[in-house]
Short mmCIF file of C-alpha atoms in Angstrom, two decimals:
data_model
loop_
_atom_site.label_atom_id
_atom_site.label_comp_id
_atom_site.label_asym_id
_atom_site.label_seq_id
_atom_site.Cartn_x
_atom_site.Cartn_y
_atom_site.Cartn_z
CA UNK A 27 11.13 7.13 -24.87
CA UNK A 28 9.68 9.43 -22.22
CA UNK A 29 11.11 11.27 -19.37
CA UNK A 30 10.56 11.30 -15.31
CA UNK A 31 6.89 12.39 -14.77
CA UNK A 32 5.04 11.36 -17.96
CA UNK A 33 2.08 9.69 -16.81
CA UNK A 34 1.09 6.60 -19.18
CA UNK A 35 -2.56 5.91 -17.40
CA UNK A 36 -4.11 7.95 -14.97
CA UNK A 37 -6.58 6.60 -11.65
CA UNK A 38 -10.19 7.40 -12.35
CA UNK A 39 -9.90 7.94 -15.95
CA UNK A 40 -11.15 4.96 -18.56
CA UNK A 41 -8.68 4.09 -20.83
CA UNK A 42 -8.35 2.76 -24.45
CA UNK A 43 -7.17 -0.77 -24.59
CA UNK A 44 -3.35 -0.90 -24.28
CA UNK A 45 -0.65 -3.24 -23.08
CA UNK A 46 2.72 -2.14 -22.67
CA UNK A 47 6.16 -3.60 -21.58
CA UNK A 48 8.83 -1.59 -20.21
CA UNK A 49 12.21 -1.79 -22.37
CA UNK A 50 14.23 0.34 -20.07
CA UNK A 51 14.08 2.47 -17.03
CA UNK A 52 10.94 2.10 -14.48
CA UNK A 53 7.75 3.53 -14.24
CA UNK A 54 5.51 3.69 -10.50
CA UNK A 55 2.11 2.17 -10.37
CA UNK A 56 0.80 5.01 -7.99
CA UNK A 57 -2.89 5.75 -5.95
CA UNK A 58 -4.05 9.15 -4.91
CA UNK A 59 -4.34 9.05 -0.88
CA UNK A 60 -7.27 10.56 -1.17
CA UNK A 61 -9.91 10.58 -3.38
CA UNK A 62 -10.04 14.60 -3.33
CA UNK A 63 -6.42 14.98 -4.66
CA UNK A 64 -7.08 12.54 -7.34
CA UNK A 65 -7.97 15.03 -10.84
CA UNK A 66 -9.93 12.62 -12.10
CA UNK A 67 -12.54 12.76 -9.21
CA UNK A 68 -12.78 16.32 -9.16
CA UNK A 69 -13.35 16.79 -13.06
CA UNK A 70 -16.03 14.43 -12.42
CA UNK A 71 -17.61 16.52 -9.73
CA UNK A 72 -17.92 20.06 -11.06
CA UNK A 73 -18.98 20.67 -15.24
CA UNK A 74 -16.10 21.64 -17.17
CA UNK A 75 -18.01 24.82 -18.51
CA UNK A 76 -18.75 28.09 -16.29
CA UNK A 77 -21.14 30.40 -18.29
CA UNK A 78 -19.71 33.63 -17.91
CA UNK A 79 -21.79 36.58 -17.47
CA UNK A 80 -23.55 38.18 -20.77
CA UNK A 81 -22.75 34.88 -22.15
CA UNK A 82 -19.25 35.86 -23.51
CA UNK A 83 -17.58 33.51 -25.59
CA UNK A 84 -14.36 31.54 -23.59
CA UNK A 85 -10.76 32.55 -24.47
CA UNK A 86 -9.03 29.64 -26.41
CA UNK A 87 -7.05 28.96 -22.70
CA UNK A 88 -10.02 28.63 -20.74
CA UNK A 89 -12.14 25.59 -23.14
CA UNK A 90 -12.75 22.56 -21.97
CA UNK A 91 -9.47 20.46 -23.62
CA UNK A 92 -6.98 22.75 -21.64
CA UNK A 93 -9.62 22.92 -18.76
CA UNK A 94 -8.85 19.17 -18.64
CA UNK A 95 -4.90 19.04 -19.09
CA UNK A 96 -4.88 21.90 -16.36
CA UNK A 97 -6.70 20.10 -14.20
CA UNK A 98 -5.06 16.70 -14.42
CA UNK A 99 -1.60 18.59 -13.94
CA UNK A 100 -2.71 20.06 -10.42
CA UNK A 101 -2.74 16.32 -8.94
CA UNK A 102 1.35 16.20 -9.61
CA UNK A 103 1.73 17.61 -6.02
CA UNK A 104 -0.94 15.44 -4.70
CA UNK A 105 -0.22 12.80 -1.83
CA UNK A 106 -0.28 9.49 -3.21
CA UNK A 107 1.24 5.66 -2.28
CA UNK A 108 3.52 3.92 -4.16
CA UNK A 109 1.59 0.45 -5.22
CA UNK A 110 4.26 -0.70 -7.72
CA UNK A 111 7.98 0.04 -9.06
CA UNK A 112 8.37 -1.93 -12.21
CA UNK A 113 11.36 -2.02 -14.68
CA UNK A 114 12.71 -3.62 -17.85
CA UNK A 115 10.84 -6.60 -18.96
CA UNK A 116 7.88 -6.35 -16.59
CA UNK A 117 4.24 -5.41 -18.38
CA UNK A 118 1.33 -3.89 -17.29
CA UNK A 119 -2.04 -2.93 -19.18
CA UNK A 120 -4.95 -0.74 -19.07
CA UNK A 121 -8.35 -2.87 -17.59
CA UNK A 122 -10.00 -2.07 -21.34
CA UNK A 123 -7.32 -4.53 -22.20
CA UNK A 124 -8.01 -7.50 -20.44
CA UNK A 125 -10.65 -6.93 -20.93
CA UNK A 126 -12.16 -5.35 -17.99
CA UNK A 127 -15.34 -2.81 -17.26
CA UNK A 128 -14.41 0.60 -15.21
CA UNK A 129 -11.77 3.29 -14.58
CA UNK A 130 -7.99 2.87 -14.26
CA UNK A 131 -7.13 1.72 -10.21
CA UNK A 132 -4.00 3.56 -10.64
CA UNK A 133 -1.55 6.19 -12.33
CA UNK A 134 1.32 5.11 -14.22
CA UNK A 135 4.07 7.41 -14.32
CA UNK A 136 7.60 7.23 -15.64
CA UNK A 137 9.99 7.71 -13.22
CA UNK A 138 13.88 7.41 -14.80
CA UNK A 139 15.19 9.32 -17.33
CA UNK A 140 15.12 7.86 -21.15
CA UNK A 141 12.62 5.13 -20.08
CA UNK A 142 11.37 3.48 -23.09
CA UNK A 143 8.01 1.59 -23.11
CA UNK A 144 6.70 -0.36 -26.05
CA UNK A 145 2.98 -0.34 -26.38
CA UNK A 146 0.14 -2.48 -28.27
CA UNK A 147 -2.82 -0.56 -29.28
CA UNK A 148 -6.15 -2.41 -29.58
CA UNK A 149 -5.10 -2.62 -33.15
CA UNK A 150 -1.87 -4.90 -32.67
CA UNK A 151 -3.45 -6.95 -29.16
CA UNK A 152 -6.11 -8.01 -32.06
CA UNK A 153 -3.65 -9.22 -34.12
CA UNK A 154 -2.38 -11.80 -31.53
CA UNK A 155 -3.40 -15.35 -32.01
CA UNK A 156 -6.25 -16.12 -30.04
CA UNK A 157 -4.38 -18.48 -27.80
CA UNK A 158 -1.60 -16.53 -27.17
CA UNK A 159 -4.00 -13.30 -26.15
CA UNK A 160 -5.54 -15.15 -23.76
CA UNK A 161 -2.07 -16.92 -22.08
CA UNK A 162 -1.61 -12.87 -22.19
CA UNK A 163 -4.52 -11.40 -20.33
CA UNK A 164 -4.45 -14.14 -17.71
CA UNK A 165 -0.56 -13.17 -16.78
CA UNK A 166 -2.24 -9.49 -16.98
CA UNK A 167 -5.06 -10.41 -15.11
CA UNK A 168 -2.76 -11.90 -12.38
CA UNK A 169 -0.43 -8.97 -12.02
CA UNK A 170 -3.40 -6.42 -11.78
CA UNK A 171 -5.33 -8.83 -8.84
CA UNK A 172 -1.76 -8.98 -7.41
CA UNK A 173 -0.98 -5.01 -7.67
CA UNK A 174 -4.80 -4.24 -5.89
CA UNK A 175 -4.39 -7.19 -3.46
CA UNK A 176 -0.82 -4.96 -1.91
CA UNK A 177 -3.48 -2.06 -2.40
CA UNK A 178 -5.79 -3.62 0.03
CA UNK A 179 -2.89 -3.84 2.60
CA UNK A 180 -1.40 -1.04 2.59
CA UNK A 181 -5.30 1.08 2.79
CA UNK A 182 -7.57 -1.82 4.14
CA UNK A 183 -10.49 1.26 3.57
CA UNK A 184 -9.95 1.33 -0.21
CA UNK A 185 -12.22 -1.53 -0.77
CA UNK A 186 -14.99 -0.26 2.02
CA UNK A 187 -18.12 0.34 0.58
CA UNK A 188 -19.56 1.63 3.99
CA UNK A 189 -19.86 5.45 4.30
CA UNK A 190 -18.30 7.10 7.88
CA UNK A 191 -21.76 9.01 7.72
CA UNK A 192 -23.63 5.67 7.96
CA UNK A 193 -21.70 4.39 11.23
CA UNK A 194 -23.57 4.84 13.89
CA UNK A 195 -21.75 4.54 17.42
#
């Protein structure tokens, strides 16, 4: 059971395998507006390590674990677009799942109080017969192309590979 805010996957991040169906309540299936607010792209651009003068050792606050869950907390106030609102009985996964290469398109967070979420580890998805996995990860599949598809229309630009600096008028 977790409570309004807890995020279950986070955009930009890779994730361990995972499929999970909502019991109760609803989670959002969110996207950063911009790539700047998104945590995940700034942790990527800067080392998480600052050598300090004299080369002083780091206070326990300031290593790189809480460096991480510091920085991932200062995208809660971040712009972002609301791909998704799903609630009991719908499913989602992580892309490891599926099983597909690259970083989460999206941040799952819980957004009603007492919302309970089952989840299958890699452990338990391998335990599936093999016919039944793969009825699962097409459905999975389907919802996800679905889900980046509404992505696509709401920020036609997500999917542009050409840079602004490379347009020449």
């Amino acid at each position: 059971t977790f409570e309004p805010g807890k995020k279950l996957l986070h955009e930009g991040l890779l994730s361990e395998p995972g499929i999970f169906v909502i019991r109760s309540g609803t989670v959002e299936l969110r996207r950063y507006t911009s790539p700047q607010d998104n945590p995940a792209y700034r942790l990527g651009r800067r080392p998480l390590l600052q050598v300090r003068g004299g080369g002083e050792s780091m206070k326990a606050e300031s290593r790189p674990g809480q460096v991480v869950r510091d920085q991932m907390a200062e995208g809660d106030d971040a712009d972002y677009v609301v791909i998704d609102t799903l609630e009991q009985g719908a499913s989602f996964a992580s892309l490891s799942a599926m099983p597909l290469p690259g970083a989460e398109p999206f941040t799952v967070v819980v957004t009603s109080p007492g919302t309970s979420v089952l989840m299958g580890s890699e452990r338990c998805v391998r335990k599936l017969p093999a016919a039944d996995l793969a009825k699962l990860r097409q459905v999975l599949v389907q919802s996800a192309k679905a889900r980046m598809r509404k992505l696509e229309a709401l920020h036609p630009d997500a999917f542009s590979h050409r840079s602004t600096a490379a347009v020449v008028s």
